[in-house]
Amino acid sequence: MNAPLRKVVFPVAGLGTRFLPASKVVAKEMLPVLDKPLIQYAVDEAVDAGADTLVFITSRYKHSIADYFDTAYELEQKLERSGKKELLAAVRNVVPKHVRCVYVTQSEALGLGHAVLCAKPVIGDEPFGVILPDDLIWNRGAGALRQMAQFAPSRDAGVIAVEEVPHDETHKYGIVDAEKADGRAARVRHVVEKPKPEVAPSNLAIVGRYVLPGKIFELLEKTTPGAGGEIQLTDAIAALLRDGDVHAYRFDGTRFDCGGKAGLVRATLHFAMQDPALADIARAAVAEAVQPN
Ligand code: UTP
């Protein structure tokens, strides 16, 4: 496709049960890895891919996400008056000026596929990206979504990010059956949502990045509830495969599954080790914590 992705959808209306009780009031996407919330890492990746329209699919419990991207006049004035220029820039630059944020409410958490379908009036019929912010992907070079957009062979093709996972974890993911890979990409033959290890076609799991054609919306409209009684995006992608072109893409980067505690701990340690002011402190804290009492 080689054109920048203009629009990116962030489905953030899930209940986040793995972070209860915190997620009773703190949106999972607002949990910080050091000083930035998960949603900020996701937005930075979308902007890196060329997006100028960010579509957040939210729920009545997630107002903090819109508040976070809104202007904070009082705070900005205080920082300006006290000459705290770096902090002021950090607060102002959560989204670049040329980027607009659109919020769509998913009134009931009917599944990821349903959440993406809620973006239809904003996206129309053009290719778009999807980022699940709890999959934080770190890369020194181009972000995962930019890599996928640059690979996308046409406006009608789907590109889904994949990663190998342990065989006994296939039941947690959408799993791909793909042809032999050509570099980072492989044409998808078949996808199945959350298969048990004994029936999984591979251990290549779909993770939270997609480049999708506008056609996905009519397929989502026809998708009935699948695994877990939810409208699954994977099922609409399976339908897209019937008369289209879907590619699995092994991105360059490290993924942290911050939808659960283990991934959030790993991501926090990783980013602390990248920060010269924190690396020694993090190393010492881990050494201290693993000492027997
Ligand atoms: P998850 O499967 O991680 O569900 O959703 P969840 O509710 O966020 O978290 P747990 O499993 O209960 O802890 C994957 C992505 O799809 C979004 C979520 O916000 C998350 O980004 N989603 C899921 C919706 O936006 N709407 C839904 O109805 C379901």
Coordinates of C-alpha atoms and ligand atoms in Angstrom, one line a residue:
M1 CA 0.0 0.0 0.0
N2 CA 2.9 2.2 1.0
A3 CA 0.6 5.1 1.9
P4 CA 0.5 6.2 5.6
L5 CA -2.4 4.9 7.6
R6 CA -4.5 7.9 8.3
K7 CA -6.9 6.4 10.8
V8 CA -6.2 4.1 13.7
V9 CA -8.8 2.6 16.1
F10 CA -8.1 1.9 19.8
P11 CA -10.7 -0.5 21.2
V12 CA -10.6 0.4 24.9
A13 CA -14.1 -0.6 26.1
G14 CA -13.2 -3.9 27.7
L15 CA -13.8 -4.6 31.3
G16 CA -10.1 -5.3 32.2
T17 CA -11.0 -7.9 34.8
R18 CA -7.4 -9.1 35.1
F19 CA -6.6 -5.8 36.9
L20 CA -9.5 -5.8 39.3
P21 CA -9.9 -4.3 41.8
A22 CA -7.8 -1.4 40.4
S23 CA -9.7 -1.5 37.1
K24 CA -13.0 -0.8 39.0
V25 CA -12.1 2.9 38.6
V26 CA -8.7 3.1 36.7
A27 CA -9.1 2.3 33.0
K28 CA -6.6 -0.5 32.3
E29 CA -5.2 1.6 29.4
M30 CA -4.3 4.4 31.9
L31 CA -2.0 2.1 34.0
P32 CA 1.4 3.6 33.7
V33 CA 4.7 2.0 32.6
L34 CA 6.9 4.5 34.4
D35 CA 5.5 7.9 33.6
K36 CA 3.4 7.2 30.6
P37 CA 0.0 5.4 30.5
L38 CA -0.3 2.4 28.2
I39 CA -2.6 4.4 25.9
Q40 CA 0.2 6.9 25.3
Y41 CA 2.6 4.2 24.0
A42 CA -0.2 3.1 21.6
V43 CA -0.9 6.6 20.4
D44 CA 2.8 7.3 19.8
E45 CA 2.9 4.1 17.7
A46 CA -0.1 5.2 15.6
V47 CA 1.3 8.7 15.0
D48 CA 4.6 7.0 14.0
A49 CA 2.6 5.0 11.4
G50 CA 1.3 8.3 9.9
A51 CA -2.1 8.5 11.6
D52 CA -3.9 11.9 11.9
T53 CA -7.2 10.5 13.2
L54 CA -7.3 8.5 16.4
V55 CA -10.6 6.7 17.1
F56 CA -11.1 5.5 20.7
I57 CA -13.9 3.0 21.3
T58 CA -14.7 3.7 24.9
S59 CA -17.3 2.9 27.5
R60 CA -19.0 5.0 30.3
Y61 CA -16.2 3.8 32.7
K62 CA -13.4 5.1 30.5
H63 CA -13.8 8.9 30.6
S64 CA -10.3 9.3 31.9
I65 CA -9.0 8.5 28.4
A66 CA -10.7 11.5 26.8
D67 CA -9.7 13.6 29.8
Y68 CA -6.0 12.6 29.3
F69 CA -6.0 13.7 25.7
D70 CA -7.9 17.0 26.4
T71 CA -6.1 20.3 27.2
A72 CA -5.4 20.8 30.9
Y73 CA -5.5 24.7 31.0
E74 CA -5.0 25.2 34.7
L75 CA -2.1 22.7 34.9
E76 CA -0.5 24.2 31.8
Q77 CA -0.8 27.7 33.1
K78 CA 0.8 26.7 36.4
L79 CA 3.7 24.9 34.7
E80 CA 4.2 27.9 32.4
R81 CA 4.2 30.4 35.2
S82 CA 6.8 28.3 37.2
G83 CA 9.0 27.9 34.1
K84 CA 8.7 24.1 34.0
K85 CA 9.2 23.9 30.3
E86 CA 10.0 20.1 30.0
L87 CA 6.9 19.2 32.0
L88 CA 4.8 21.6 30.0
A89 CA 6.0 20.1 26.8
A90 CA 5.2 16.6 28.1
V91 CA 1.7 17.6 29.0
R92 CA 1.0 19.4 25.8
N93 CA 2.5 16.8 23.4
V94 CA 0.4 13.8 24.4
V95 CA -1.0 14.2 20.9
P96 CA 0.6 16.3 18.1
K97 CA -1.4 19.3 17.0
H98 CA -2.3 17.9 13.5
V99 CA -3.9 14.8 15.1
R100 CA -7.5 14.7 16.1
C101 CA -9.1 12.4 18.6
V102 CA -12.6 10.9 18.0
Y103 CA -14.5 9.1 20.8
V104 CA -17.2 6.5 20.1
T105 CA -19.1 4.8 22.9
Q106 CA -19.6 1.0 22.8
S107 CA -22.6 0.8 25.0
E108 CA -22.1 -2.9 25.9
A109 CA -18.9 -4.9 25.9
L110 CA -20.0 -7.4 23.2
G111 CA -16.5 -8.2 22.0
L112 CA -13.5 -6.9 20.1
G113 CA -15.2 -7.4 16.8
H114 CA -18.2 -5.4 17.9
A115 CA -15.9 -2.6 19.3
V116 CA -14.1 -2.3 15.9
L117 CA -17.5 -2.2 14.1
C118 CA -18.4 0.8 16.3
A119 CA -15.7 2.8 14.3
K120 CA -17.5 2.3 11.0
P121 CA -19.0 5.8 10.8
V122 CA -15.6 7.4 11.3
I123 CA -13.6 5.2 9.1
G124 CA -15.8 4.7 6.0
D125 CA -14.3 2.6 3.3
E126 CA -10.6 3.1 3.7
P127 CA -7.8 0.9 5.1
F128 CA -7.2 1.6 8.8
G129 CA -5.1 0.4 11.7
V130 CA -6.2 -1.2 15.0
I131 CA -4.0 -1.1 18.1
L132 CA -4.9 -2.9 21.3
P133 CA -3.0 -0.7 23.9
D134 CA -2.5 -3.5 26.4
D135 CA -0.1 -5.2 23.9
L136 CA 2.8 -2.7 24.3
I137 CA 5.3 -3.3 21.5
W138 CA 8.7 -1.7 21.8
N139 CA 11.1 -1.3 18.9
R140 CA 14.2 0.9 18.4
G141 CA 13.3 1.5 14.7
A142 CA 9.9 1.8 13.1
G143 CA 6.9 0.9 15.3
A144 CA 5.1 -2.4 14.6
L145 CA 2.1 -0.7 12.9
R146 CA 4.3 1.4 10.6
Q147 CA 6.1 -1.8 9.6
M148 CA 2.8 -3.5 8.8
A149 CA 1.4 -0.5 6.9
Q150 CA 4.6 -0.3 4.8
F151 CA 4.2 -4.0 4.0
A152 CA 0.5 -4.0 3.1
P153 CA 0.4 -5.1 -0.5
S154 CA -2.9 -3.4 -1.4
R155 CA -5.9 -1.3 -0.1
D156 CA -8.0 -4.5 0.1
A157 CA -5.5 -6.7 2.0
G158 CA -5.5 -7.4 5.7
V159 CA -2.3 -7.6 7.7
I160 CA -2.3 -9.1 11.1
A161 CA 0.6 -9.0 13.6
V162 CA 1.7 -12.5 14.8
E163 CA 4.1 -13.9 17.2
E164 CA 5.1 -17.4 18.2
V165 CA 3.7 -18.4 21.6
P166 CA 4.2 -21.5 23.8
H167 CA 2.1 -24.4 22.4
D168 CA 0.2 -24.8 25.7
E169 CA -1.0 -21.2 25.4
T170 CA -2.9 -21.3 22.0
H171 CA -6.2 -21.2 23.9
K172 CA -5.5 -17.6 24.9
Y173 CA -5.1 -16.3 21.3
G174 CA -6.4 -16.2 17.7
I175 CA -4.1 -18.7 16.0
V176 CA -3.0 -18.6 12.3
D177 CA -2.4 -21.3 9.8
A178 CA -0.1 -19.7 7.2
E179 CA 1.8 -20.6 4.1
K180 CA 5.6 -20.6 4.1
A181 CA 6.9 -17.2 5.2
D182 CA 8.5 -14.9 2.7
G183 CA 10.7 -12.7 4.9
R184 CA 8.5 -11.3 7.8
A185 CA 5.2 -12.0 6.0
A186 CA 3.2 -15.1 5.2
R187 CA -0.1 -15.5 3.4
V188 CA -2.8 -16.7 5.9
R189 CA -4.8 -19.8 5.0
H190 CA -7.0 -20.0 8.0
V191 CA -7.5 -18.4 11.5
V192 CA -9.2 -19.9 14.5
E193 CA -10.0 -18.1 17.8
K194 CA -8.6 -19.6 21.0
P195 CA -8.1 -23.3 19.9
K196 CA -7.1 -25.9 22.5
P197 CA -3.4 -26.9 22.0
E198 CA -4.3 -30.3 20.6
V199 CA -6.4 -28.8 17.7
A200 CA -4.4 -25.6 17.1
P201 CA -3.0 -25.4 13.5
S202 CA 0.2 -23.7 14.7
N203 CA 1.6 -21.7 17.6
L204 CA 1.5 -18.5 15.6
A205 CA -0.7 -16.1 17.6
I206 CA -2.4 -13.0 16.5
V207 CA -1.4 -10.0 18.7
G208 CA -2.9 -6.6 19.1
R209 CA -2.0 -4.9 15.7
Y210 CA -4.1 -5.0 12.5
V211 CA -4.2 -3.2 9.2
L212 CA -7.7 -3.8 7.8
P213 CA -9.6 -2.9 4.7
G214 CA -13.0 -1.0 4.9
K215 CA -14.6 -4.2 3.8
I216 CA -14.2 -5.7 7.2
F217 CA -17.2 -3.7 8.5
E218 CA -19.8 -5.5 6.3
L219 CA -18.2 -8.8 7.4
L220 CA -18.4 -7.8 11.1
E221 CA -22.1 -6.9 10.6
K222 CA -22.7 -10.5 9.6
T223 CA -20.5 -12.0 12.4
T224 CA -22.5 -13.8 15.1
P225 CA -21.2 -14.3 18.6
G226 CA -18.3 -16.8 18.7
A227 CA -15.8 -17.9 21.4
G228 CA -16.9 -16.6 24.9
G229 CA -20.3 -15.4 23.4
E230 CA -18.5 -12.3 22.0
I231 CA -18.4 -10.9 18.5
Q232 CA -14.8 -11.9 17.5
L233 CA -12.6 -9.9 15.2
T234 CA -10.9 -13.1 14.3
D235 CA -14.2 -14.5 12.9
A236 CA -14.6 -11.5 10.6
I237 CA -10.9 -12.0 9.5
A238 CA -11.7 -15.6 8.7
A239 CA -14.6 -14.3 6.5
L240 CA -12.2 -11.8 4.8
L241 CA -10.0 -14.7 3.9
R242 CA -12.7 -16.3 1.8
D243 CA -12.5 -13.8 -0.9
G244 CA -9.5 -11.7 0.0
D245 CA -6.0 -11.5 0.9
V246 CA -4.7 -11.7 4.5
H247 CA -1.1 -11.7 5.6
A248 CA 0.5 -12.6 8.9
Y249 CA 3.3 -10.3 9.7
R250 CA 6.1 -11.0 12.2
F251 CA 7.0 -7.5 13.4
D252 CA 10.4 -6.4 14.5
G253 CA 10.1 -5.5 18.2
T254 CA 9.3 -6.9 21.7
R255 CA 5.8 -7.3 22.9
F256 CA 4.7 -6.9 26.5
D257 CA 1.3 -8.3 27.3
C258 CA 0.2 -5.5 29.7
G259 CA -3.3 -6.9 29.9
G260 CA -2.0 -8.9 32.9
K261 CA 0.3 -8.4 35.8
A262 CA 3.3 -10.4 34.5
G263 CA 3.5 -8.3 31.3
L264 CA 3.2 -5.0 33.1
V265 CA 6.1 -6.0 35.5
R266 CA 8.2 -7.0 32.5
A267 CA 7.5 -3.8 30.6
T268 CA 8.2 -1.6 33.7
L269 CA 11.6 -3.3 34.2
H270 CA 12.4 -3.1 30.5
F271 CA 11.7 0.6 30.3
A272 CA 13.5 1.3 33.6
M273 CA 16.6 -0.5 32.3
Q274 CA 16.5 1.7 29.1
D275 CA 16.5 4.9 31.3
P276 CA 20.0 5.9 32.5
A277 CA 18.5 7.5 35.6
L278 CA 16.7 4.3 36.6
A279 CA 18.8 1.4 35.3
D280 CA 21.0 1.0 38.4
I281 CA 18.1 1.5 40.8
A282 CA 16.0 -1.2 39.0
R283 CA 18.9 -3.6 39.0
A284 CA 19.5 -3.1 42.7
A285 CA 15.8 -3.4 43.5
V286 CA 15.5 -6.7 41.7
A287 CA 18.7 -8.1 43.4
E288 CA 17.3 -7.0 46.7
A289 CA 13.9 -8.5 46.0
V290 CA 15.2 -11.9 45.1
Q291 CA 17.4 -12.2 48.3
P292 CA 16.0 -14.9 50.6
N293 CA 14.4 -13.4 53.7
Ligands
UTP1 P1 -9.4 -8.3 26.4 O1 -9.7 -9.7 25.9 O2 -8.1 -8.0 26.9 O3 -10.5 -8.0 27.5 O4 -9.8 -7.3 25.2 P2 -10.6 -6.9 28.6 O5 -11.9 -6.7 29.0 O6 -9.9 -5.6 28.1 O7 -9.6 -7.4 29.7 P3 -9.8 -8.7 30.7 O8 -9.5 -9.9 29.8 O9 -11.2 -8.7 31.2 O10 -8.8 -8.5 31.8 C1 -9.0 -7.0 24.1 C2 -9.1 -5.6 23.7 O11 -10.4 -5.4 23.2 C3 -11.1 -4.4 23.9 C4 -10.4 -4.3 25.2 O12 -10.5 -3.0 25.7 C5 -8.9 -4.6 24.8 O13 -8.3 -3.5 24.3 N1 -12.5 -4.7 23.9 C6 -12.9 -6.0 24.3 C7 -13.5 -3.7 23.7 O14 -13.2 -2.6 23.4 N2 -14.8 -4.1 23.7 C8 -15.2 -5.3 24.1 O15 -16.4 -5.6 24.1 C9 -14.2 -6.3 24.4

